[in-house]
Short mmCIF file of C-alpha atoms in Angstrom, two decimals:
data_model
loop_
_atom_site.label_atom_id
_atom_site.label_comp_id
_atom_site.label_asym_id
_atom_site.label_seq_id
_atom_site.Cartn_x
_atom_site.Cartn_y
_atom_site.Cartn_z
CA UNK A 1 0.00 0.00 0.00
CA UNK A 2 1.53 3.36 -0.78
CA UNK A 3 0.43 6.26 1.20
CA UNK A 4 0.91 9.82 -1.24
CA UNK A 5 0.96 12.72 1.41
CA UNK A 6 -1.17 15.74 -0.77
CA UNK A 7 -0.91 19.14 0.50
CA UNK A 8 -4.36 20.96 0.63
CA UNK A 9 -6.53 17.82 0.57
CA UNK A 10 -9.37 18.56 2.65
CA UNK A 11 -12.17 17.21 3.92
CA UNK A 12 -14.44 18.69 1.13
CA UNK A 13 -13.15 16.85 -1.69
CA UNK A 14 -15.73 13.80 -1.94
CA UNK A 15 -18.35 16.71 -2.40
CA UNK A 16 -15.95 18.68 -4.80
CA UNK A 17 -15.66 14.95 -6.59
CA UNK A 18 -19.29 14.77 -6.90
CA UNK A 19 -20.12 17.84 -7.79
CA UNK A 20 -18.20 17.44 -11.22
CA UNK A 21 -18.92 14.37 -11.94
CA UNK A 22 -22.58 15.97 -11.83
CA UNK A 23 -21.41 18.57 -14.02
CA UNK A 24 -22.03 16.77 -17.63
CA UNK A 25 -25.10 15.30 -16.68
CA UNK A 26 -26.70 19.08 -15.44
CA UNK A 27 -25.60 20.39 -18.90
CA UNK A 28 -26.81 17.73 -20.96
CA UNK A 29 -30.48 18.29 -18.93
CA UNK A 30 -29.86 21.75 -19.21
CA UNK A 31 -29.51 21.14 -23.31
CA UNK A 32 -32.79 19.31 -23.60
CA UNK A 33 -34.86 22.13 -21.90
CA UNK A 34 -33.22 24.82 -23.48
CA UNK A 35 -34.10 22.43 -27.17
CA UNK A 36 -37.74 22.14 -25.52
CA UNK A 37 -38.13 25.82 -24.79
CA UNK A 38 -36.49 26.69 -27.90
CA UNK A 39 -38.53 24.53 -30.27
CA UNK A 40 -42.05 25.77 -28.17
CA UNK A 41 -41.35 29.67 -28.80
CA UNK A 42 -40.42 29.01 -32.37
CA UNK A 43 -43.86 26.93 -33.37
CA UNK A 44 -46.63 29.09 -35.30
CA UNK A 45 -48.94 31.22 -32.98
CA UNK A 46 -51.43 33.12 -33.60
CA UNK A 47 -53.10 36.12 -31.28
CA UNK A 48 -55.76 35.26 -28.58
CA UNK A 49 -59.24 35.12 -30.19
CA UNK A 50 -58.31 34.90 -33.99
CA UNK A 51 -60.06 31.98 -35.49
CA UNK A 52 -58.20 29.20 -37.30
CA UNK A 53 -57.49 28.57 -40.83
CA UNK A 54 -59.32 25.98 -40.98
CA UNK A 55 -62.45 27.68 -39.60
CA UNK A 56 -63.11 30.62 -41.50
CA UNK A 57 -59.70 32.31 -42.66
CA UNK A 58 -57.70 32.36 -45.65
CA UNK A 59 -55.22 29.62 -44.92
CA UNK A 60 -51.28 30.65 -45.26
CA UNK A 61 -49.64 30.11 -49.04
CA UNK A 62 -47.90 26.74 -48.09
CA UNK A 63 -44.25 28.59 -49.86
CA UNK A 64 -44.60 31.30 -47.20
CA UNK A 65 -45.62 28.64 -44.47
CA UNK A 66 -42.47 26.60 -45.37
CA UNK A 67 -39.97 29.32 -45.48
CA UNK A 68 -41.41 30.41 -42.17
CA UNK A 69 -41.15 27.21 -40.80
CA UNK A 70 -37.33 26.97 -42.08
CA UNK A 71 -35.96 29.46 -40.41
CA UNK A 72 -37.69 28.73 -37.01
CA UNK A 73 -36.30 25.30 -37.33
CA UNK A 74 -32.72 26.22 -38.43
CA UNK A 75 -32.57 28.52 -35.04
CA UNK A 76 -33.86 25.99 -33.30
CA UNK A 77 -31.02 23.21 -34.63
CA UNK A 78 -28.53 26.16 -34.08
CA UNK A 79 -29.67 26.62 -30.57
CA UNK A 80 -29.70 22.75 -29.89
CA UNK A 81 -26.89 22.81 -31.38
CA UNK A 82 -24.67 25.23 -29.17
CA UNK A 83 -26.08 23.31 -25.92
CA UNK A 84 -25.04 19.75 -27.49
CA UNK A 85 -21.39 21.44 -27.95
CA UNK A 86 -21.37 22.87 -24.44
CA UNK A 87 -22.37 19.46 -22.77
CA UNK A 88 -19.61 17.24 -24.74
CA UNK A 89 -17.24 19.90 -23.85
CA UNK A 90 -18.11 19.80 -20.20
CA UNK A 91 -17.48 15.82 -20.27
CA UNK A 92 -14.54 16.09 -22.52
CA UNK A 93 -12.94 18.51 -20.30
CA UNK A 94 -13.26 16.54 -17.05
CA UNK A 95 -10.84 13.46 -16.09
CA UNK A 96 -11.77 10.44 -16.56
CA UNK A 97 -10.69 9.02 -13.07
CA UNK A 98 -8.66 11.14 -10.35
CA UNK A 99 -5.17 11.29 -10.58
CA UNK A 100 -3.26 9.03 -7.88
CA UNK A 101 -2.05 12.03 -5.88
CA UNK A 102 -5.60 12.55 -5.30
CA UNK A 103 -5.66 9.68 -2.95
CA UNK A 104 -4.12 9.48 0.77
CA UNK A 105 -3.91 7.41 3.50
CA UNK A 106 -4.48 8.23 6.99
CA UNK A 107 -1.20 9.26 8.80
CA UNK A 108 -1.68 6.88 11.21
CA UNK A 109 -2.16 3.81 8.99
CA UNK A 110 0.44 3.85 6.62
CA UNK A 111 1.61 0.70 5.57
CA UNK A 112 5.45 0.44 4.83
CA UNK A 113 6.10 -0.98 0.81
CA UNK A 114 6.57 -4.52 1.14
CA UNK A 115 5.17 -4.73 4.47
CA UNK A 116 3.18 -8.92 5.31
CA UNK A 117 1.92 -10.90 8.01
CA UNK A 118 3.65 -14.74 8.56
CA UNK A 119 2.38 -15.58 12.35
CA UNK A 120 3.52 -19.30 13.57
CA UNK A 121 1.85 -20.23 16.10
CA UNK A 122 2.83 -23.09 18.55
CA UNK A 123 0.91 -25.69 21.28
CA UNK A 124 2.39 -28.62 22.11
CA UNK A 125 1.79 -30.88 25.26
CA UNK A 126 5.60 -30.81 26.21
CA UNK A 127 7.56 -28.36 28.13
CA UNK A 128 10.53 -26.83 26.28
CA UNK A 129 12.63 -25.43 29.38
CA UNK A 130 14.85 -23.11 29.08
CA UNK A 131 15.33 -24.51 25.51
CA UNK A 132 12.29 -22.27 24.48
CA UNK A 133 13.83 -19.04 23.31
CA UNK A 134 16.03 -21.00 20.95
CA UNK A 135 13.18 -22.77 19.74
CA UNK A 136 11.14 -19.76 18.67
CA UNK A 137 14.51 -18.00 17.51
CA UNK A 138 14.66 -20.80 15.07
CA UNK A 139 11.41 -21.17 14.12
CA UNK A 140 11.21 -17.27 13.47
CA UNK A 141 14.00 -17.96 10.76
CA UNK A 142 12.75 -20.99 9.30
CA UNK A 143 8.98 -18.95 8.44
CA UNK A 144 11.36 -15.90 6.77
CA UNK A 145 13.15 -18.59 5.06
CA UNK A 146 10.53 -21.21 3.50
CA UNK A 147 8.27 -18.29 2.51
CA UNK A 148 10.82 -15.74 1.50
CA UNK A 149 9.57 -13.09 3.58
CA UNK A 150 11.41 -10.56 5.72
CA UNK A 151 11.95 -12.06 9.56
CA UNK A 152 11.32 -8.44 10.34
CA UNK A 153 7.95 -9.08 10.43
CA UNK A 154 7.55 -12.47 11.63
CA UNK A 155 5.77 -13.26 14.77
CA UNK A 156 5.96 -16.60 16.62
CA UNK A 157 3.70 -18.05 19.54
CA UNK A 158 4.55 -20.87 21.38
CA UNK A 159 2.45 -22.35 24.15
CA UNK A 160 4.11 -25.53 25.77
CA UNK A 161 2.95 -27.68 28.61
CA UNK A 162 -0.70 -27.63 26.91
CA UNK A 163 -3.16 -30.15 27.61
CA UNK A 164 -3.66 -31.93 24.38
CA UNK A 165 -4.46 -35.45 23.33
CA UNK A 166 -3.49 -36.94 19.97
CA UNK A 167 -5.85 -40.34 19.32
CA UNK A 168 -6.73 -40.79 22.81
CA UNK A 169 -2.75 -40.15 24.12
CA UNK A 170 -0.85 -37.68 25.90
CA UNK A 171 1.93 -38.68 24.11
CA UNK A 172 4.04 -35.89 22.94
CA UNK A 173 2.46 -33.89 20.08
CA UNK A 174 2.21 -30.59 19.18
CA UNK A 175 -0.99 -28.31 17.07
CA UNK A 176 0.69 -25.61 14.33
CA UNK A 177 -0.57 -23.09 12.52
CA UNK A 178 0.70 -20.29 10.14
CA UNK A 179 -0.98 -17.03 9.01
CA UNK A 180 0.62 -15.22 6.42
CA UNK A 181 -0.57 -12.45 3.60
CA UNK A 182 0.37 -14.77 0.56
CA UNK A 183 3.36 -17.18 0.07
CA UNK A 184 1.05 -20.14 0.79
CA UNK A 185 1.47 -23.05 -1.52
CA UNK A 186 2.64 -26.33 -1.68
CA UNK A 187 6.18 -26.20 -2.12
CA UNK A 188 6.20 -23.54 0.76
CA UNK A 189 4.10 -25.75 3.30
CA UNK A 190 5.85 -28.39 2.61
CA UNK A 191 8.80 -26.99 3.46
CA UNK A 192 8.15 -25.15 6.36
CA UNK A 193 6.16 -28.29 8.11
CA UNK A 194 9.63 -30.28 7.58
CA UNK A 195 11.73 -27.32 8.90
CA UNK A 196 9.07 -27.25 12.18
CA UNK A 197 9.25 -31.31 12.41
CA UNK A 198 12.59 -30.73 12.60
CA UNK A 199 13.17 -28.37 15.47
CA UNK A 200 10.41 -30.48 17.58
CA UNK A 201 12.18 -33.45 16.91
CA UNK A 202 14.54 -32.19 19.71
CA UNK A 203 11.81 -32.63 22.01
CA UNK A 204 11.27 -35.88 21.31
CA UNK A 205 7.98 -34.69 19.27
CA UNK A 206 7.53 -37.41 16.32
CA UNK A 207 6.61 -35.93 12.76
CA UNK A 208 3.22 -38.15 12.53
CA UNK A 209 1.79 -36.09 15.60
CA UNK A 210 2.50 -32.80 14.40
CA UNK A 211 -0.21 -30.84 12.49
CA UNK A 212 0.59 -27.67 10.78
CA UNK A 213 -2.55 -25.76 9.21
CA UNK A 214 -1.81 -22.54 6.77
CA UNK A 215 -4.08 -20.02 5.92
CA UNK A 216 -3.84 -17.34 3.01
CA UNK A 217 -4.94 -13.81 4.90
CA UNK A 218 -6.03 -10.85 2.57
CA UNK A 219 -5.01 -8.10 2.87
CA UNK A 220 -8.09 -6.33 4.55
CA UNK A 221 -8.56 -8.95 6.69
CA UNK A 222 -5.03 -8.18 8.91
CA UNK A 223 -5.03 -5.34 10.96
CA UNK A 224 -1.29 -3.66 11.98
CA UNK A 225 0.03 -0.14 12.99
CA UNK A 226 -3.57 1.26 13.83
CA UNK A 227 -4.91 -0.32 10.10
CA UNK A 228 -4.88 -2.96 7.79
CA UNK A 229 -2.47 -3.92 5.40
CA UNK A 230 -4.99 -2.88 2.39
CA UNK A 231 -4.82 0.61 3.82
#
């Protein structure tokens, strides 16, 4: 996520946004009822009380009737015209989209570029003694390794001398899981469950009583420095 700092952006912009995006739909309206009114004071009239042509009075020569009618409807296209001009220019003449600098993040969510999320997470039934920090040590470089992100950001939890069964015995055995914003496949899992067998092998922890579940986090769905990693 990249957070653009924009001097000036204030807290009117969504209206300012909206307002001219508005813009070439008012004009276009605007166009239409200025065509309307246009085409209504242009069409024949005649005074208040004077009977019709086709009741009583000479009716118009249809040459002068036509030529009349010609010119009223060439203003009318001109007018129609101009407003048609005026509302593609309008749309024309605003963006498409906003440019990028347009958008910021809140100050106090900023994301660092390349920022992610691997968690391991640890319960076994057996008590690692003052072996423990070494353990997590470890396992904090083995989830950086297998799926190639920076240890930086790698958190590990380890809960030992849990009460856990593994079918129907206390035996030694231990529950796994890791969280991470992508990097989750197959080649990655497998690696990382062999590098975790591994270092709780020295606890006498066999491989066929170790689980290790991964899940693929989005983005919105991790929250971290007063945000989420989507922003």
């Amino acid at each position: 996520v990249e957070c653009v700092e924009v001097p000036g952006l204030s807290s009117d912009m969504p209206r300012q946004i909206g307002a001219r995006r508005a813009l070439p739909k008012f004009v276009a309206a605007a166009s239409g009822l200025l065509c309307t009114a246009t085409a209504w004071v242009a069409s024949p009239a005649r005074p208040h009380g004077q009977p019709s042509t086709l009741t009583g009075q000479a009716a118009e020569p249809m040459s002068a009737l036509n030529t009349r009618l010609s010119a009223r409807q060439r203003r009318t296209s001109a007018f129609c015209g101009a407003a048609a001009f005026v509302a593609a220019a309008a749309v024309v003449a605003l963006p498409k989209r906003l440019p990028r600098a347009a958008v910021s993040c809140a100050p106090v969510g900023c994301i660092e570029e390349g920022a992610t999320d691997p968690s391991l997470f640890v319960q076994t039934n057996v008590k690692l003694g003052d072996k423990k920090l070494d353990f997590m040590k470890a396992a904090s470089k083995a989830v950086a390794k297998c799926l190639g992100k920076p240890e930086s950001y790698v958190a590990v939890l380890v809960q030992d001398g849990q009460d856990i069964i593994w079918g129907g015995s206390a035996d030694p055995c231990a529950l796994c899981k890791v969280c991470s914003l992508g990097s989750i496949n197959l080649e990655n899992n497998k690696a990382l469950t062999a590098e975790v067998s591994e270092l709780l092998a020295e606890f006498e922890i066999p491989a066929n009583r170790i689980y290790v579940n991964f899940f693929d986090l989005e983005r919105q769905n991790v929250g971290y420095n007063g945000a989420t990693f989507a922003g």
